Coordinates of C-alpha atoms and ligand atoms in Angstrom, one line a residue:
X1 CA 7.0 12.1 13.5
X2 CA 3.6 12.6 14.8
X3 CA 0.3 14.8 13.2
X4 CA 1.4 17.6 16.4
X5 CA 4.5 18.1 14.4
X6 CA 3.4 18.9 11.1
X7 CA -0.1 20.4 12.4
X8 CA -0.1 23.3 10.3
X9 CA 0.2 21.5 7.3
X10 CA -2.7 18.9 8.0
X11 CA -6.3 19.1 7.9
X12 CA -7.0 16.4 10.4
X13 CA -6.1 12.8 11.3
X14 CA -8.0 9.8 10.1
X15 CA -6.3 6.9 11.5
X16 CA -4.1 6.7 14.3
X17 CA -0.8 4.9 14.5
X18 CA -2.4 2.6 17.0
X19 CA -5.6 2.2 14.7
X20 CA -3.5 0.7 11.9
X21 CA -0.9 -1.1 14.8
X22 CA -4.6 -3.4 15.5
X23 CA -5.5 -3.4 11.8
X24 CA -2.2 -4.4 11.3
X25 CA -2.8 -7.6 13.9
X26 CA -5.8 -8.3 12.7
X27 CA -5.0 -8.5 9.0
X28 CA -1.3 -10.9 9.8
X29 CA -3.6 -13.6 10.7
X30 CA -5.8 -13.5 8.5
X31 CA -3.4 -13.7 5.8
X32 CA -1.6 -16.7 8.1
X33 CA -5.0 -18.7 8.0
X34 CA -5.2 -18.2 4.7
X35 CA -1.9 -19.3 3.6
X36 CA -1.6 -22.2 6.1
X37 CA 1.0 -25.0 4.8
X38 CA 2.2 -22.7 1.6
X39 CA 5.4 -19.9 1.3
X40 CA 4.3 -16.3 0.2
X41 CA 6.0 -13.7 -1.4
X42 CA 5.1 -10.6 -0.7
X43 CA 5.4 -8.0 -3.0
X44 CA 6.0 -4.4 -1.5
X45 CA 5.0 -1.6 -4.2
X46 CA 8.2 1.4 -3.8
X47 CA 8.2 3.8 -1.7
X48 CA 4.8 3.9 -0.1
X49 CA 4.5 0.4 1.0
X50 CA 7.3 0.6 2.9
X51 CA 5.8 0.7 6.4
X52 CA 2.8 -1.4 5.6
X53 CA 5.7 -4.4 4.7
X54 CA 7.8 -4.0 7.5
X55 CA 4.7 -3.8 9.9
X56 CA 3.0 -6.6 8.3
X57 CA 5.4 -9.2 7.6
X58 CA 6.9 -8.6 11.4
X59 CA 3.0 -9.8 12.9
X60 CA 2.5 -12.7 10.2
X61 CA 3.7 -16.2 11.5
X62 CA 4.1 -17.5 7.7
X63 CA 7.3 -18.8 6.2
X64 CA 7.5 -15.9 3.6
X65 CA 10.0 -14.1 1.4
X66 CA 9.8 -10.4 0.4
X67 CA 10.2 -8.6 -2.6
X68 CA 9.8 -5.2 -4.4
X69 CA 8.9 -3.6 -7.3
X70 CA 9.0 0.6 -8.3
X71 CA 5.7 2.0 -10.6
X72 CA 5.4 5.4 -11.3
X73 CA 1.7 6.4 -11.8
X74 CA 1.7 10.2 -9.4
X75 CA 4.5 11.9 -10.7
X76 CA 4.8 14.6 -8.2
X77 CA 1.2 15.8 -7.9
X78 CA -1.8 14.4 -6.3
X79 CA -3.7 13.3 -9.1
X80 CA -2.9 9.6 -10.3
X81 CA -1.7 10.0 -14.2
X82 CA -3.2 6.3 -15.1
X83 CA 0.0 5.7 -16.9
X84 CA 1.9 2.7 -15.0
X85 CA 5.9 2.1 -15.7
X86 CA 8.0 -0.3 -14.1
X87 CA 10.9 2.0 -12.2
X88 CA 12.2 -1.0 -10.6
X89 CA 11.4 -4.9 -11.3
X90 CA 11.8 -7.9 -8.7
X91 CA 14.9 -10.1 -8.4
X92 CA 12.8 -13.4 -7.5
X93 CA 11.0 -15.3 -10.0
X94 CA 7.3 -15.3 -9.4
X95 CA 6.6 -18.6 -11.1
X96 CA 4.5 -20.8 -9.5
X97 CA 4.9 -18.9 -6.2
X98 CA 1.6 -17.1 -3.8
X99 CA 2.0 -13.6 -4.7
X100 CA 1.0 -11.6 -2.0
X101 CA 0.7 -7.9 -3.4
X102 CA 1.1 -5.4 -0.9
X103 CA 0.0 -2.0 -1.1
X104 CA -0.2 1.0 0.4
X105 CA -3.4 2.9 -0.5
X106 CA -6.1 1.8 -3.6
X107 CA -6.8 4.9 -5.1
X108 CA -8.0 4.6 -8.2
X109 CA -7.0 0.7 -8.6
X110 CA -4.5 1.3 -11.8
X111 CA -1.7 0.3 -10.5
X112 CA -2.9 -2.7 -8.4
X113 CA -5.0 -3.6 -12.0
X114 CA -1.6 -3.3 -13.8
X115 CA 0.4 -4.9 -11.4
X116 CA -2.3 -7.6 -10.8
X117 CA -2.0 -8.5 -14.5
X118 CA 1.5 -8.1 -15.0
X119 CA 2.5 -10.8 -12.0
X120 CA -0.5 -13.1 -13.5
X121 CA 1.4 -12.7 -16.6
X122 CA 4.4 -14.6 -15.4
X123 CA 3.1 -17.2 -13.9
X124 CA 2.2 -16.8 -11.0
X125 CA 0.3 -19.5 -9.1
X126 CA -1.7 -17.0 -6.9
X127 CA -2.0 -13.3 -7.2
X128 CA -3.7 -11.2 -4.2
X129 CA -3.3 -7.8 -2.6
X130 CA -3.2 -6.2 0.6
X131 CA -3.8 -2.8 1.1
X132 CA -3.4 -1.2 4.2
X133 CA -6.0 2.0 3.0
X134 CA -8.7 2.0 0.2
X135 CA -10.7 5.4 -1.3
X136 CA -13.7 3.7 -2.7
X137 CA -15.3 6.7 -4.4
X138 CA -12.0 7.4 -6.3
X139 CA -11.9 3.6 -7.9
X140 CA -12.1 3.5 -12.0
X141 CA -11.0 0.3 -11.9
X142 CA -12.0 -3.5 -10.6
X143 CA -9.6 -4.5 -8.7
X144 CA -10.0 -7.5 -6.0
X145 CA -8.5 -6.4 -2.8
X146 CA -8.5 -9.4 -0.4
X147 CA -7.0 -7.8 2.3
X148 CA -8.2 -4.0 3.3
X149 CA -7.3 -2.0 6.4
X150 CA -9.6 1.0 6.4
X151 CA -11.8 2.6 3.5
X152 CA -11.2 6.5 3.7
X153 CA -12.7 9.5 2.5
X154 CA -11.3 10.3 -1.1
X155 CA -9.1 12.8 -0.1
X156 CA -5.2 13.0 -0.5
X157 CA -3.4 11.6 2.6
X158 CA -0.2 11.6 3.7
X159 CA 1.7 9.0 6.8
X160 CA 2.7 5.7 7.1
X161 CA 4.5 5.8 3.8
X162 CA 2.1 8.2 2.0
X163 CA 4.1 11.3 0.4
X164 CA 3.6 14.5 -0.9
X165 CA 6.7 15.1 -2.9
X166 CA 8.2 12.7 -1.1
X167 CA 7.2 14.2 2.6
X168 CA 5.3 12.9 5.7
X169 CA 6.3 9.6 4.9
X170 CA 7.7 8.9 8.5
X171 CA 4.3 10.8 9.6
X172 CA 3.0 8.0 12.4
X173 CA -0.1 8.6 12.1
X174 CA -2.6 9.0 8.3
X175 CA -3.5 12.6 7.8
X176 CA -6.0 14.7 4.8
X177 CA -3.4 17.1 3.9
X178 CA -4.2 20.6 4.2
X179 CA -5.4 21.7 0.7
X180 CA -3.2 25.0 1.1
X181 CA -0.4 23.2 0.8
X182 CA -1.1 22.2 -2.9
X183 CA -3.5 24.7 -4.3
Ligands
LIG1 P1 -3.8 4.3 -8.0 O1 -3.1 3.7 -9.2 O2 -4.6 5.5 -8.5 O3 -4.7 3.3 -7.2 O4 -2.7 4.9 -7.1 C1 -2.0 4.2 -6.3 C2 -0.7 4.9 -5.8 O5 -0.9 6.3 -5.8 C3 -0.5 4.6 -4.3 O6 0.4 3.4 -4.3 C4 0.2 5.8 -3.8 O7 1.6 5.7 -4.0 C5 -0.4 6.9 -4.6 N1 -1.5 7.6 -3.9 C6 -2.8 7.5 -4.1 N2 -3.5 8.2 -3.3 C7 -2.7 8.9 -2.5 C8 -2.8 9.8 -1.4 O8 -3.9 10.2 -1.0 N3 -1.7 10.2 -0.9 C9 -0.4 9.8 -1.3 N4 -0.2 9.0 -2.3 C10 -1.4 8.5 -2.9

Protein backbone atom coordinates (compact mmCIF):
# COMPACT_ATOMS: atom_id res chain seq x y z
CA UNK A 1 0.00 0.00 0.00
CA UNK A 2 1.27 3.36 -0.68
CA UNK A 3 0.54 7.06 1.24
CA UNK A 4 -1.83 7.82 -2.36
CA UNK A 5 -4.03 5.08 -1.05
CA UNK A 6 -4.74 6.04 2.36
CA UNK A 7 -4.30 9.97 1.56
CA UNK A 8 -7.19 11.07 3.36
CA UNK A 9 -6.32 9.53 6.46
CA UNK A 10 -2.61 10.97 6.55
CA UNK A 11 -1.16 14.22 7.23
CA UNK A 12 1.97 13.90 5.20
CA UNK A 13 4.80 11.49 4.50
CA UNK A 14 8.16 11.67 6.25
CA UNK A 15 10.17 9.02 4.91
CA UNK A 16 9.82 7.34 1.73
CA UNK A 17 9.98 3.62 1.12
CA UNK A 18 13.16 4.23 -0.79
CA UNK A 19 14.58 6.54 2.02
CA UNK A 20 14.41 3.66 4.55
CA UNK A 21 15.42 0.92 1.44
CA UNK A 22 19.17 3.19 1.57
CA UNK A 23 18.94 3.45 5.40
CA UNK A 24 18.31 0.08 5.38
CA UNK A 25 21.80 -0.59 3.25
CA UNK A 26 23.55 1.57 5.06
CA UNK A 27 22.76 0.30 8.54
CA UNK A 28 23.38 -3.89 7.31
CA UNK A 29 26.87 -3.00 7.09
CA UNK A 30 27.44 -1.32 9.68
CA UNK A 31 26.06 -3.90 11.85
CA UNK A 32 28.33 -6.58 9.53
CA UNK A 33 31.49 -4.52 10.45
CA UNK A 34 30.68 -4.50 13.64
CA UNK A 35 29.96 -8.10 14.28
CA UNK A 36 32.75 -9.38 12.02
CA UNK A 37 33.84 -13.14 13.10
CA UNK A 38 30.77 -13.49 15.77
CA UNK A 39 26.89 -15.01 15.21
CA UNK A 40 24.03 -12.47 16.18
CA UNK A 41 20.63 -12.95 17.20
CA UNK A 42 18.48 -10.64 16.40
CA UNK A 43 15.67 -10.03 18.31
CA UNK A 44 12.50 -8.70 16.33
CA UNK A 45 10.00 -6.77 18.96
CA UNK A 46 6.00 -8.14 17.69
CA UNK A 47 4.24 -6.80 15.39
CA UNK A 48 5.91 -3.52 14.51
CA UNK A 49 9.30 -4.80 13.76
CA UNK A 50 8.27 -6.91 11.38
CA UNK A 51 9.36 -5.14 8.18
CA UNK A 52 12.42 -3.60 9.75
CA UNK A 53 13.64 -7.58 10.36
CA UNK A 54 12.84 -9.00 7.22
CA UNK A 55 14.42 -5.89 5.42
CA UNK A 56 17.42 -5.85 7.61
CA UNK A 57 18.46 -9.30 8.05
CA UNK A 58 17.93 -9.82 4.02
CA UNK A 59 20.95 -6.82 3.36
CA UNK A 60 23.30 -8.00 6.34
CA UNK A 61 25.99 -10.59 5.21
CA UNK A 62 26.35 -11.95 8.97
CA UNK A 63 25.89 -15.59 9.99
CA UNK A 64 22.74 -14.69 12.21
CA UNK A 65 19.74 -16.37 13.74
CA UNK A 66 16.39 -14.55 14.34
CA UNK A 67 14.14 -14.47 17.10
CA UNK A 68 10.99 -12.73 18.60
CA UNK A 69 9.55 -11.54 21.41
CA UNK A 70 5.58 -9.77 22.05
CA UNK A 71 5.42 -6.53 24.76
CA UNK A 72 2.48 -4.77 25.15
CA UNK A 73 3.12 -1.09 26.22
CA UNK A 74 0.23 0.92 23.59
CA UNK A 75 -2.71 -0.85 24.12
CA UNK A 76 -4.88 0.44 21.43
CA UNK A 77 -4.23 4.22 21.60
CA UNK A 78 -1.41 6.36 20.73
CA UNK A 79 -0.10 7.14 23.96
CA UNK A 80 2.63 4.62 25.32
CA UNK A 81 1.05 3.25 28.90
CA UNK A 82 4.86 2.74 30.37
CA UNK A 83 3.64 -0.57 31.64
CA UNK A 84 5.76 -3.39 29.71
CA UNK A 85 4.38 -7.23 29.64
CA UNK A 86 5.88 -10.04 28.00
CA UNK A 87 2.93 -11.24 25.34
CA UNK A 88 5.22 -13.56 23.80
CA UNK A 89 8.91 -14.76 24.99
CA UNK A 90 11.75 -16.24 22.70
CA UNK A 91 12.42 -19.95 22.02
CA UNK A 92 16.39 -19.57 21.82
CA UNK A 93 18.40 -19.08 24.76
CA UNK A 94 20.13 -15.81 24.91
CA UNK A 95 23.11 -16.93 27.04
CA UNK A 96 26.22 -15.94 26.03
CA UNK A 97 24.90 -14.98 22.55
CA UNK A 98 25.27 -10.98 20.67
CA UNK A 99 21.85 -9.79 21.16
CA UNK A 100 20.94 -7.63 18.43
CA UNK A 101 17.59 -5.89 19.59
CA UNK A 102 15.65 -4.77 16.78
CA UNK A 103 13.10 -2.26 16.88
CA UNK A 104 10.81 -0.43 15.13
CA UNK A 105 10.36 3.14 16.46
CA UNK A 106 12.02 4.58 20.08
CA UNK A 107 9.39 6.51 21.40
CA UNK A 108 9.66 6.95 24.71
CA UNK A 109 12.58 4.31 25.24
CA UNK A 110 10.34 1.97 27.89
CA UNK A 111 10.22 -0.73 26.22
CA UNK A 112 13.76 -0.85 24.65
CA UNK A 113 14.92 0.10 28.65
CA UNK A 114 12.85 -2.95 29.73
CA UNK A 115 13.78 -5.15 27.15
CA UNK A 116 17.46 -4.00 27.29
CA UNK A 117 17.42 -5.12 30.93
CA UNK A 118 15.48 -8.10 30.81
CA UNK A 119 17.90 -9.82 27.94
CA UNK A 120 21.02 -8.47 30.16
CA UNK A 121 19.29 -10.31 32.83
CA UNK A 122 19.83 -13.70 31.19
CA UNK A 123 22.98 -13.58 30.29
CA UNK A 124 23.47 -12.22 27.57
CA UNK A 125 27.01 -11.57 26.33
CA UNK A 126 26.09 -8.38 24.24
CA UNK A 127 22.88 -6.46 24.24
CA UNK A 128 22.32 -3.65 21.40
CA UNK A 129 19.35 -2.23 19.48
CA UNK A 130 18.54 -1.16 16.18
CA UNK A 131 15.87 1.05 15.48
CA UNK A 132 14.79 1.76 12.25
CA UNK A 133 12.91 5.35 13.62
CA UNK A 134 13.69 7.46 16.87
CA UNK A 135 11.30 10.63 18.40
CA UNK A 136 13.90 12.23 20.44
CA UNK A 137 11.72 14.85 22.13
CA UNK A 138 9.29 12.06 23.31
CA UNK A 139 12.26 9.97 25.21
CA UNK A 140 11.78 9.60 29.24
CA UNK A 141 14.15 7.18 29.28
CA UNK A 142 18.13 6.45 28.51
CA UNK A 143 18.30 4.13 26.31
CA UNK A 144 21.56 3.33 24.05
CA UNK A 145 20.46 2.98 20.54
CA UNK A 146 23.47 1.88 18.46
CA UNK A 147 21.90 1.63 15.38
CA UNK A 148 19.26 4.51 14.25
CA UNK A 149 17.58 5.08 10.87
CA UNK A 150 15.98 8.54 11.06
CA UNK A 151 15.04 10.88 14.15
CA UNK A 152 11.39 12.09 13.46
CA UNK A 153 9.25 14.66 14.64
CA UNK A 154 7.29 13.39 17.84
CA UNK A 155 4.25 12.76 16.21
CA UNK A 156 2.30 9.40 15.82
CA UNK A 157 3.27 7.51 12.59
CA UNK A 158 2.05 4.86 10.98
CA UNK A 159 3.96 2.38 7.85
CA UNK A 160 6.51 0.01 7.60
CA UNK A 161 5.07 -1.97 10.55
CA UNK A 162 3.64 1.04 12.48
CA UNK A 163 -0.14 0.57 13.37
CA UNK A 164 -3.01 2.38 14.45
CA UNK A 165 -5.26 -0.29 15.85
CA UNK A 166 -3.52 -2.54 13.97
CA UNK A 167 -3.72 -0.58 10.41
CA UNK A 168 -1.24 0.84 7.87
CA UNK A 169 1.08 -1.61 8.81
CA UNK A 170 1.66 -2.75 5.03
CA UNK A 171 1.69 1.25 4.39
CA UNK A 172 5.17 1.43 2.22
CA UNK A 173 6.03 4.42 2.96
CA UNK A 174 6.14 6.32 7.09
CA UNK A 175 3.32 8.73 7.43
CA UNK A 176 2.08 11.52 10.64
CA UNK A 177 -1.35 10.27 10.85
CA UNK A 178 -4.02 12.57 10.38
CA UNK A 179 -5.07 13.77 13.88
CA UNK A 180 -8.90 13.46 12.82
CA UNK A 181 -8.58 10.04 12.78
CA UNK A 182 -7.97 9.81 16.54
CA UNK A 183 -9.38 12.87 18.20
P1 LIG B 1 8.07 3.24 23.76
O1 LIG B 1 8.12 2.18 24.80
O2 LIG B 1 7.30 4.44 24.23
O3 LIG B 1 9.45 3.62 23.24
O4 LIG B 1 7.20 2.70 22.57
C1 LIG B 1 7.66 1.76 21.71
C2 LIG B 1 6.55 1.07 20.94
O5 LIG B 1 5.35 1.86 20.86
C3 LIG B 1 6.99 0.84 19.52
O6 LIG B 1 7.62 -0.39 19.40
C4 LIG B 1 5.70 0.93 18.74
O7 LIG B 1 5.09 -0.35 18.67
C5 LIG B 1 4.81 1.85 19.55
N1 LIG B 1 4.84 3.22 19.00
C6 LIG B 1 5.52 4.29 19.48
N2 LIG B 1 5.31 5.37 18.74
C7 LIG B 1 4.49 5.00 17.74
C8 LIG B 1 3.91 5.70 16.61
O8 LIG B 1 4.12 6.90 16.35
N3 LIG B 1 3.10 4.95 15.81
C9 LIG B 1 2.84 3.64 16.02
N4 LIG B 1 3.36 2.95 17.06
C10 LIG B 1 4.18 3.62 17.91
Amino acid sequence: MDAKDVAADLDRVIVTADEIAVKTAELAAQIDADYAGREVLLVGVLNGAVMVMSDLSRAMRSRLKMDWMAVSSYGAGTKSSGVVRILKDLTIDVLDKHVLIVEDIVDTGLTLSYLVDNLKGRGAASVEVAAMFRKPAALTTVVNVKYIGFDIPNDFVVGYGLDFNGHYRNLRDVAVLGKHMYS
